PDB file of C-alpha atoms in Angstrom:
ATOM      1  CA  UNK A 164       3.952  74.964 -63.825  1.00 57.00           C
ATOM      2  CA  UNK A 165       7.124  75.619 -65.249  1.00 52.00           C
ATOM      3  CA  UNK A 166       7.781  71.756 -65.703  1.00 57.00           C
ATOM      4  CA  UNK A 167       4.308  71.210 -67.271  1.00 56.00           C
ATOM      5  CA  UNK A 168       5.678  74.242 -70.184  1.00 53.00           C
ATOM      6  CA  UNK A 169       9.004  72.754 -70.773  1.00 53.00           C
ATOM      7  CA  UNK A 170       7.314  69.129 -71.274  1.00 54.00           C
ATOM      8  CA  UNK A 171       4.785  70.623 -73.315  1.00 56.00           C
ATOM      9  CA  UNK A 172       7.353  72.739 -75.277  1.00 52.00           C
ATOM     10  CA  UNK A 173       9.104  69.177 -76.071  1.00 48.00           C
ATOM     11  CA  UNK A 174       5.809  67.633 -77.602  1.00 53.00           C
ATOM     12  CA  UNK A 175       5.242  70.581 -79.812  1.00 51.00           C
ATOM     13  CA  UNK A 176       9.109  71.277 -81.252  1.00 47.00           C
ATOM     14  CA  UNK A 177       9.441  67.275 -81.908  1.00 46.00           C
ATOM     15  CA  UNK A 178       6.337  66.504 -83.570  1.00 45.00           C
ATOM     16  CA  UNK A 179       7.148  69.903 -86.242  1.00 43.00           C
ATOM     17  CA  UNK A 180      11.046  68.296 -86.255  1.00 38.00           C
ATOM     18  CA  UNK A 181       9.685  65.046 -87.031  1.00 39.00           C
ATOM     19  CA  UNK A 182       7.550  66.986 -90.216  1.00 37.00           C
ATOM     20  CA  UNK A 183      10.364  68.262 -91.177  1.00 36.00           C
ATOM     21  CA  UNK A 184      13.030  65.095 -91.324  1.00 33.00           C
ATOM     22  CA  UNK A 185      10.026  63.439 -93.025  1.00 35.00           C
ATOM     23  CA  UNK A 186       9.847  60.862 -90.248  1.00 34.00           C
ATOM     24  CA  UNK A 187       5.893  61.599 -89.481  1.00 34.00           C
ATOM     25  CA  UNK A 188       4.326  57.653 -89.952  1.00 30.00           C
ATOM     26  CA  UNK A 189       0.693  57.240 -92.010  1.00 32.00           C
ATOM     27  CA  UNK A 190      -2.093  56.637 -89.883  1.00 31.00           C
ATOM     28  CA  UNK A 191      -3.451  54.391 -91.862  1.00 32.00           C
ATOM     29  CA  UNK A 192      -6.497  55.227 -94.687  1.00 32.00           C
ATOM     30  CA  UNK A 193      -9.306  56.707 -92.521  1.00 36.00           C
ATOM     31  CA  UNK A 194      -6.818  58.973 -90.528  1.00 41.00           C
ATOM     32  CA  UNK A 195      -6.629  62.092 -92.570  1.00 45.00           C
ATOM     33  CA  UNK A 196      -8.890  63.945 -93.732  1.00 62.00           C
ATOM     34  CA  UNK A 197      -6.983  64.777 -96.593  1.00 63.00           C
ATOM     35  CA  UNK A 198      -4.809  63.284 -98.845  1.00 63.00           C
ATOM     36  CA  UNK A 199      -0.937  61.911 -97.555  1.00 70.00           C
ATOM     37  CA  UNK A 200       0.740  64.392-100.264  1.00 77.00           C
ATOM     38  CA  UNK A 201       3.925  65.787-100.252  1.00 78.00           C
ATOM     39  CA  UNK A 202       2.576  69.119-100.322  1.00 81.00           C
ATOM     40  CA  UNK A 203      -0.158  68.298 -98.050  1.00 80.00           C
ATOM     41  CA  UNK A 204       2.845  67.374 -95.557  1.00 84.00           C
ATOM     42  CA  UNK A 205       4.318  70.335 -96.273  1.00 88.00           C
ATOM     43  CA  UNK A 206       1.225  72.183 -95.294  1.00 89.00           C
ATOM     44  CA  UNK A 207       0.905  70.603 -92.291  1.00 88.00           C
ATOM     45  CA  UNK A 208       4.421  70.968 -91.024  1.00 89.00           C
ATOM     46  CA  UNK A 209       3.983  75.522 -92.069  1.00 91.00           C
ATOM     47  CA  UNK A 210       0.932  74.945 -89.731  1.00 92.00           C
ATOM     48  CA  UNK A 211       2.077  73.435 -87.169  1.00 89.00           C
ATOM     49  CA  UNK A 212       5.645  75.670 -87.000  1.00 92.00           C
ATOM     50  CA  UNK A 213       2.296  79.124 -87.026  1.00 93.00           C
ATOM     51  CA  UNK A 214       1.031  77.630 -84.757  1.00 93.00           C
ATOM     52  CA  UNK A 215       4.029  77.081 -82.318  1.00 92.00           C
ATOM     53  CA  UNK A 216       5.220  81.121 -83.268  1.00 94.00           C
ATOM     54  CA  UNK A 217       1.637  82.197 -82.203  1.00 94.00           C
ATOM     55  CA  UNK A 218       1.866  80.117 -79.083  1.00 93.00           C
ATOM     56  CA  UNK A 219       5.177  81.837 -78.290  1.00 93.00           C
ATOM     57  CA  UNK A 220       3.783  85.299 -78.788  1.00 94.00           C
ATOM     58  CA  UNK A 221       0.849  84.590 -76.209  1.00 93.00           C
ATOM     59  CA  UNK A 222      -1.537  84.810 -79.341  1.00 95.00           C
ATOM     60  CA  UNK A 223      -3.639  81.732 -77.788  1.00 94.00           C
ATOM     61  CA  UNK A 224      -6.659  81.966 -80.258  1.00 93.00           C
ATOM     62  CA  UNK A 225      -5.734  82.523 -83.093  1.00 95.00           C
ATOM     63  CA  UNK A 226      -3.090  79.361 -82.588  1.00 94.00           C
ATOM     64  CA  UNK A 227      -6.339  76.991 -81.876  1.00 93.00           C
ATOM     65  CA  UNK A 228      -7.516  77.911 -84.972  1.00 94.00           C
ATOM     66  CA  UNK A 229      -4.113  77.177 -86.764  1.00 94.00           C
ATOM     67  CA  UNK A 230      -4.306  73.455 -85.419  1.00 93.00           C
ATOM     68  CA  UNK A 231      -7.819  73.011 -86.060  1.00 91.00           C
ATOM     69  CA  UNK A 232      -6.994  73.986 -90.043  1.00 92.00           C
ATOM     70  CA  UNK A 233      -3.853  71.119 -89.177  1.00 90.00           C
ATOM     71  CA  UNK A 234      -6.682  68.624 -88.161  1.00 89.00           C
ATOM     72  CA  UNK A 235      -8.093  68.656 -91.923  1.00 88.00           C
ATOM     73  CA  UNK A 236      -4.652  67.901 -92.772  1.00 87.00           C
ATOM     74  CA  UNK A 237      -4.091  65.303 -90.740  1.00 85.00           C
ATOM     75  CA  UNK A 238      -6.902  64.446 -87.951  1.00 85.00           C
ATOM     76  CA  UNK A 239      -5.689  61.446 -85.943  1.00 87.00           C
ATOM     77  CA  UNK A 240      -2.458  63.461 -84.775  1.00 90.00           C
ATOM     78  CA  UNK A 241      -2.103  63.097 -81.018  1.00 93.00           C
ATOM     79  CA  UNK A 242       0.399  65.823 -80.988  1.00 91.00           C
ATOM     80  CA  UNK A 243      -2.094  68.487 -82.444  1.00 91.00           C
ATOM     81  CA  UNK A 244      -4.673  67.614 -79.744  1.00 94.00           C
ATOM     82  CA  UNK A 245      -2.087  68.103 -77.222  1.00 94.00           C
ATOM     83  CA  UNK A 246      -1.034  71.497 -78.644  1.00 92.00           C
ATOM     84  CA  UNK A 247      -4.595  72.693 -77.843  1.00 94.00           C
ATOM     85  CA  UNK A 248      -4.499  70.836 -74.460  1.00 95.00           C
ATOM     86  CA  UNK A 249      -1.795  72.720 -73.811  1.00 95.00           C
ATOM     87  CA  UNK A 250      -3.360  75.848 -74.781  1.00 95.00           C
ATOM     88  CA  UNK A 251      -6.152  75.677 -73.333  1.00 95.00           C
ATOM     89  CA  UNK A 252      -4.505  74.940 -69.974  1.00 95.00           C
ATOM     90  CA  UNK A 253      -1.850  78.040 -70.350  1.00 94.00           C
ATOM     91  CA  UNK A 254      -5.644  79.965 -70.492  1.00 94.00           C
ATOM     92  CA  UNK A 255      -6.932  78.307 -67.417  1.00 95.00           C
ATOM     93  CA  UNK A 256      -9.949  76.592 -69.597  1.00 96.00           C
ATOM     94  CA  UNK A 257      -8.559  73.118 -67.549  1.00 97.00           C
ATOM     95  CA  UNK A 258     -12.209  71.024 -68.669  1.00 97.00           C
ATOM     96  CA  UNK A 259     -11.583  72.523 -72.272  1.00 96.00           C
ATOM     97  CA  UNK A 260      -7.505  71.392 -71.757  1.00 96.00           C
ATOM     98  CA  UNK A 261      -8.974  67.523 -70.480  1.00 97.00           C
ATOM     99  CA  UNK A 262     -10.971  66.990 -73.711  1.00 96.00           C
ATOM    100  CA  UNK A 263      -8.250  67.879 -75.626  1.00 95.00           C
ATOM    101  CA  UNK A 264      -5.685  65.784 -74.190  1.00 97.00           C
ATOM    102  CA  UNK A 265      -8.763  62.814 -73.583  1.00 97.00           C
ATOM    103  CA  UNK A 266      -8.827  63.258 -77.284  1.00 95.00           C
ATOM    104  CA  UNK A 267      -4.780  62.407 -77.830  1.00 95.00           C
ATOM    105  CA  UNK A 268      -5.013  59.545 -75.421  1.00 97.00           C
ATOM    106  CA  UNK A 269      -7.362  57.688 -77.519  1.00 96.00           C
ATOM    107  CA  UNK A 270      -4.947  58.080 -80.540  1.00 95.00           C
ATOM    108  CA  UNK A 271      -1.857  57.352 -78.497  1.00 96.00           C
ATOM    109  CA  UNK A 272      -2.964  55.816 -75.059  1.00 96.00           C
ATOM    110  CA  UNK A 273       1.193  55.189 -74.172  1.00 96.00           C
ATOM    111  CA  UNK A 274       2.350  58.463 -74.144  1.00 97.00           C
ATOM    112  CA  UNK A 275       2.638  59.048 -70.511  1.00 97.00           C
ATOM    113  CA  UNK A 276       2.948  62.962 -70.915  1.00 96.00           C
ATOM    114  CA  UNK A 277      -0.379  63.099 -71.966  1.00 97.00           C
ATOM    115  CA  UNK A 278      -2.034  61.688 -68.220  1.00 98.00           C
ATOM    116  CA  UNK A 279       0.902  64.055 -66.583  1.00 97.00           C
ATOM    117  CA  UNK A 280      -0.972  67.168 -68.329  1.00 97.00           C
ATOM    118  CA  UNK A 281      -4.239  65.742 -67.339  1.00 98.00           C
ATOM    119  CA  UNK A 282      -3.696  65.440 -64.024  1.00 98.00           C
ATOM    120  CA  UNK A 283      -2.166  68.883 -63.840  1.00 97.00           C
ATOM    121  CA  UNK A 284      -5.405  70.317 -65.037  1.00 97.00           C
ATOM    122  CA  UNK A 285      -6.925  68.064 -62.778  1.00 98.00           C
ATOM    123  CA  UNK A 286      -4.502  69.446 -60.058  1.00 97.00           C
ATOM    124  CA  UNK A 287      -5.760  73.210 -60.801  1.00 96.00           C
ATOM    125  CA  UNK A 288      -9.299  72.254 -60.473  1.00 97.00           C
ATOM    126  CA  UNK A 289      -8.654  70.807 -56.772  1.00 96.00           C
ATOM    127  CA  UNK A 290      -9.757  67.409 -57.994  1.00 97.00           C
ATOM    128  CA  UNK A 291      -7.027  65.463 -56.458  1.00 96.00           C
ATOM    129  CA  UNK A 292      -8.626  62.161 -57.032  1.00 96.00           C
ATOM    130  CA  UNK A 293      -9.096  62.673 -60.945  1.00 97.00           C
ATOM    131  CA  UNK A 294      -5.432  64.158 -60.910  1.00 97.00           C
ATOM    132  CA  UNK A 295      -3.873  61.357 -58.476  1.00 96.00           C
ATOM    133  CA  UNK A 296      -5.328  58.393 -60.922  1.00 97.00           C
ATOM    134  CA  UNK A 297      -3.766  60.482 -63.673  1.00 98.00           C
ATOM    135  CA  UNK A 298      -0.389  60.960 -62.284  1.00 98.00           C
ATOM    136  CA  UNK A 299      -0.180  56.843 -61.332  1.00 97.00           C
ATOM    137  CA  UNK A 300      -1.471  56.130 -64.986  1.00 98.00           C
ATOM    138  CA  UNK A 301       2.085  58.045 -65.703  1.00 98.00           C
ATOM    139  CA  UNK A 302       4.161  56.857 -63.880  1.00 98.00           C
ATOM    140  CA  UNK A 303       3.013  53.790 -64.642  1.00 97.00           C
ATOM    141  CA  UNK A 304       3.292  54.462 -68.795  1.00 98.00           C
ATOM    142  CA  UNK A 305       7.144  55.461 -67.926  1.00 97.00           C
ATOM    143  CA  UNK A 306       8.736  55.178 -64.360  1.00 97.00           C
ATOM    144  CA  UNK A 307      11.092  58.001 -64.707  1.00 96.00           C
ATOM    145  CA  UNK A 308       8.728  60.682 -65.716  1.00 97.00           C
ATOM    146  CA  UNK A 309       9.453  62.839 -62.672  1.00 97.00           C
ATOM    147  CA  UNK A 310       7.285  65.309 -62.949  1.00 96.00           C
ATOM    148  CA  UNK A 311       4.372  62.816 -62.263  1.00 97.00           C
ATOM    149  CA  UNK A 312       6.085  62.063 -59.082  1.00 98.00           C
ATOM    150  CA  UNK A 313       6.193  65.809 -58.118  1.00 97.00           C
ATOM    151  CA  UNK A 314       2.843  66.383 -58.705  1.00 96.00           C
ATOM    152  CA  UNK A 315       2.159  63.172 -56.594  1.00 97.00           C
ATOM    153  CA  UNK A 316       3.856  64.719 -53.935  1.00 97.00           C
ATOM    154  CA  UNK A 317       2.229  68.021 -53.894  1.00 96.00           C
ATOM    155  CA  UNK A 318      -1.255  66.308 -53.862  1.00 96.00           C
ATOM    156  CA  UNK A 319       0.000  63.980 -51.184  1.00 96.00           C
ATOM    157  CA  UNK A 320       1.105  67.263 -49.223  1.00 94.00           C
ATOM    158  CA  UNK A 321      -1.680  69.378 -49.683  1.00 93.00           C
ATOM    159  CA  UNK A 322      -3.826  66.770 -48.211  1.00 93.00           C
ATOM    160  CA  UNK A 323      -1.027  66.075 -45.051  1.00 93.00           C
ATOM    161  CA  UNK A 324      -0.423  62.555 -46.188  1.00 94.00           C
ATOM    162  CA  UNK A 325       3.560  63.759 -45.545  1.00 94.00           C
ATOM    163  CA  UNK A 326       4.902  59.761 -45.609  1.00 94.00           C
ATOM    164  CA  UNK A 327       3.754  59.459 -49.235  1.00 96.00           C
ATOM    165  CA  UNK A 328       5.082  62.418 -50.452  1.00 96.00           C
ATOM    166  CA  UNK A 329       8.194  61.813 -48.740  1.00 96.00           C
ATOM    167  CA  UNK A 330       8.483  58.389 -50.021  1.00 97.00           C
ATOM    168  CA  UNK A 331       8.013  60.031 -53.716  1.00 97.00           C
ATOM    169  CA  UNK A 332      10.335  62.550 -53.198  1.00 97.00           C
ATOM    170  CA  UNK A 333      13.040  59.974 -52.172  1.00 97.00           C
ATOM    171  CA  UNK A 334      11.909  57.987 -55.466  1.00 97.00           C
ATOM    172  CA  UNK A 335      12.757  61.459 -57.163  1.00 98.00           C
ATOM    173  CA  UNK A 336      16.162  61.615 -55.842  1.00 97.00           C
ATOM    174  CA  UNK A 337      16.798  58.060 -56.734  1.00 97.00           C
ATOM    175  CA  UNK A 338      16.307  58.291 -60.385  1.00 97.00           C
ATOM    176  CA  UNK A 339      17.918  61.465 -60.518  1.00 97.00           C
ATOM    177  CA  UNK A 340      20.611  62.147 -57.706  1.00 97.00           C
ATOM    178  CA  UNK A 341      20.888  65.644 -58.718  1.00 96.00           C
ATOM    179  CA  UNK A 342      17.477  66.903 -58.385  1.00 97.00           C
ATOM    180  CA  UNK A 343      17.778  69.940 -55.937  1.00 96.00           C
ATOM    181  CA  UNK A 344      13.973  70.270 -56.012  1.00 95.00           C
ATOM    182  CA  UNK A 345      13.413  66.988 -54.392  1.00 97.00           C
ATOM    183  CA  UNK A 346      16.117  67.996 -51.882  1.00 97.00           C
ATOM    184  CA  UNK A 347      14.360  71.318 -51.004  1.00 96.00           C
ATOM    185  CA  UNK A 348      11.552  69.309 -50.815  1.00 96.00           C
ATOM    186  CA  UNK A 349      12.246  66.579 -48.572  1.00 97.00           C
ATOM    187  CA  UNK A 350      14.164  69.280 -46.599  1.00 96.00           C
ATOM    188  CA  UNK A 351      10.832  71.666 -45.922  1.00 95.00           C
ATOM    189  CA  UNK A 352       8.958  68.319 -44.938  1.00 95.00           C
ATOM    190  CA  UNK A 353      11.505  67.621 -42.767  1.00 95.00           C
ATOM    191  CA  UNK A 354      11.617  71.506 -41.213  1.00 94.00           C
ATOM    192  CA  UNK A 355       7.644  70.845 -40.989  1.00 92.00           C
ATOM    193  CA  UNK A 356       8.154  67.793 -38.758  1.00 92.00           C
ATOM    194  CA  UNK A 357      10.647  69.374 -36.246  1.00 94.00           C
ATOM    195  CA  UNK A 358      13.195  66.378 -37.555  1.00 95.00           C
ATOM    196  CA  UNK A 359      16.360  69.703 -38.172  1.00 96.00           C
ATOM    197  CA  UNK A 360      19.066  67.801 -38.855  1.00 96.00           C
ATOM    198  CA  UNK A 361      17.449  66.257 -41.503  1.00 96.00           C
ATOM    199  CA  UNK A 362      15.994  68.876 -43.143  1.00 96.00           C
ATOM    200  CA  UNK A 363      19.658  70.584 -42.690  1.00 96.00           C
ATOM    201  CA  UNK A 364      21.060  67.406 -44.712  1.00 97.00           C
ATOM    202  CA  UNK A 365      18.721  67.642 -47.518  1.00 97.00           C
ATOM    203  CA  UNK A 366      18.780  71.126 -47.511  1.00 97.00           C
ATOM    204  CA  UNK A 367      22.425  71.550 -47.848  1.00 96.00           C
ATOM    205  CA  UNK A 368      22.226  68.648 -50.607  1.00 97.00           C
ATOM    206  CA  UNK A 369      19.610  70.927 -52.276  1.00 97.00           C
ATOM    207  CA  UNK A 370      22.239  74.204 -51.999  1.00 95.00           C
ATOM    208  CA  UNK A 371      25.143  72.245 -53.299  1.00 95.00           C
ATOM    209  CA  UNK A 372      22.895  71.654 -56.626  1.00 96.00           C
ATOM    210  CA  UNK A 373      21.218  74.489 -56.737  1.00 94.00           C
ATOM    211  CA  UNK A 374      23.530  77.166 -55.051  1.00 91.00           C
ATOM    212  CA  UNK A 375      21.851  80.220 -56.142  1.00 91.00           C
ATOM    213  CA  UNK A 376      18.541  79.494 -55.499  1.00 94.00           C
ATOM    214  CA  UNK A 377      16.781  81.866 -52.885  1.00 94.00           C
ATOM    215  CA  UNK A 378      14.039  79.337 -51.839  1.00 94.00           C
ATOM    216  CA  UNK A 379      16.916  76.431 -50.942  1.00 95.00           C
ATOM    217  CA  UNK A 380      18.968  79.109 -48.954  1.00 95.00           C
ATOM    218  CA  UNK A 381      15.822  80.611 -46.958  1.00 95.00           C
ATOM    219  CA  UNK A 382      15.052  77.506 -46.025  1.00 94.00           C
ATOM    220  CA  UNK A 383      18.700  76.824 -44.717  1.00 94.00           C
ATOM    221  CA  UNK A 384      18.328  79.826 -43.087  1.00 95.00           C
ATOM    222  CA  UNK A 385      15.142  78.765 -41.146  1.00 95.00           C
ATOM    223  CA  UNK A 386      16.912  75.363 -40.307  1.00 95.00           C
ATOM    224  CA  UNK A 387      19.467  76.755 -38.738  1.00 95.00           C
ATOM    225  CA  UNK A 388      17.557  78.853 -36.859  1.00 95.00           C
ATOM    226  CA  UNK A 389      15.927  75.528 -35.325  1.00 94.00           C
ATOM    227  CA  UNK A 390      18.935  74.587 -34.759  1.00 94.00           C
ATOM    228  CA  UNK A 391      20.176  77.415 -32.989  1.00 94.00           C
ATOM    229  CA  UNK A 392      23.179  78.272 -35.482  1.00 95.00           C
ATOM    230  CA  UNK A 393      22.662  81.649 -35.916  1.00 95.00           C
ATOM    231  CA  UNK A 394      25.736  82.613 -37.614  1.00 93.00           C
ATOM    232  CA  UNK A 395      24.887  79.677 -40.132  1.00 94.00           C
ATOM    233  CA  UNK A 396      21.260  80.856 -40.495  1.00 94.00           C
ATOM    234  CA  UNK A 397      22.621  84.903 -41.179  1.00 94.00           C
ATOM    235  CA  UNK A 398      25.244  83.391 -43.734  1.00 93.00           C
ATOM    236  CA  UNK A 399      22.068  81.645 -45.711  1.00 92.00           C
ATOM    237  CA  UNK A 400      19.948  84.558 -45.436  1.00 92.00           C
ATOM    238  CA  UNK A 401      22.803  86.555 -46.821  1.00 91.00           C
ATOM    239  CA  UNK A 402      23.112  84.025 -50.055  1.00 88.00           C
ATOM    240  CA  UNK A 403      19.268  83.915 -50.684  1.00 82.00           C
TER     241      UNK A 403
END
């Protein structure tokens, strides 16, 4: 959940930085409502930074109502759909967050952030199948988006299908050899299976990125205990 807000967090503060360099392209004619002014721009960019502040301060409503007075403005913006999408989500409304974001995928089908968010929402609602098409459409759109790979995993989990998500955890750590997430991951799945000394391996990989973080050291801890290495599993338990 915490990816899904930082990704969403990037949509919103680059479409109002890209108001305010002046760098927002014409849709074309039909695609505003109103009139391409400078001051109309101007407008536009004061709504959209209200309507960011409001999202900040939990004030949910009352920023859906800022970017609907943004969609008179400008009303092919995939970015303003998306800012309800994501609002909508952070209020558990997940069929209200779907239209939204269906709604910025017909104005800009290639941004592959928008099928990650729908298949989180379809995640929520326990409709893997919806959310598993979403996540492939994704990665698919960009290769690296590893978030779509996560939630991949976690579907593929939840449902015991433990090659797959192992196989997309491995992808994880091969785009990004750093990723103590993955490592915990593949670690746990490996504690799951009985197979210690791997899960010790990725575990330890997962401490040496991530050294403060409880979850990676409990689940040293609980590896060594498989293993027998109780001094090992004590020290661990001691760090979490």
């Amino acid at each position: 959940a915490q990816r899904f807000v930082r990704i969403q967090s990037v949509l919103i503060t680059s479409f109002t930085l890209a108001l305010s360099l002046g760098t927002l392209i014409p849709l074309g004619a039909g695609a505003q409502t109103l009139p391409s002014t400078p001051a109309n721009q101007l407008r536009l960019f004061d709504l959209f930074k209200q309507g960011k502040a409001l999202i900040d301060a939990g004030k949910y409503d009352e920023a859906v109502e800022i970017y609907r007075q943004a969609l008179s403005f400008d009303g092919k913006n995939a970015r303003i759909f998306s800012a309800v999408g994501y609002i909508r989500t952070q209020q558990g409304a997940f069929p209200d967050a779907i239209a939204a974001y269906r709604q910025a995928i017909a104005i800009d089908p290639r941004d592959a952030n928008f099928y990650y968010a729908v298949a989180f929402c379809y995640a929520n609602m326990n409709d893997y199948g919806n959310a598993i098409r979403n996540y492939e459409q994704a990665i698919q759109l960009d290769p690296k988006l590893l978030q779509a790979y996560e939630g991949l995993a976690v579907l593929n989990s939840r449902q015991r299908n433990f090659s797959a998500a192992l196989t997309l955890y491995q992808k994880i750590v091969s785009i990004d050899p750093k990723n103590a997430n993955a490592y915990r991951s593949l670690g746990i799945l490996a504690l799951q299976q009985q197979r210690i000394p791997e899960a010790i391996a990725s575990l330890e990989q997962a401490a040496k990125f991530a050294p403060k973080s409880g979850e990676v050291q409990i689940g040293l801890a609980y590896a060594y205990i498989a293993q027998g290495n109780v001094p090992a599993a004590v020290a661990a338990a001691n760090e979490a």
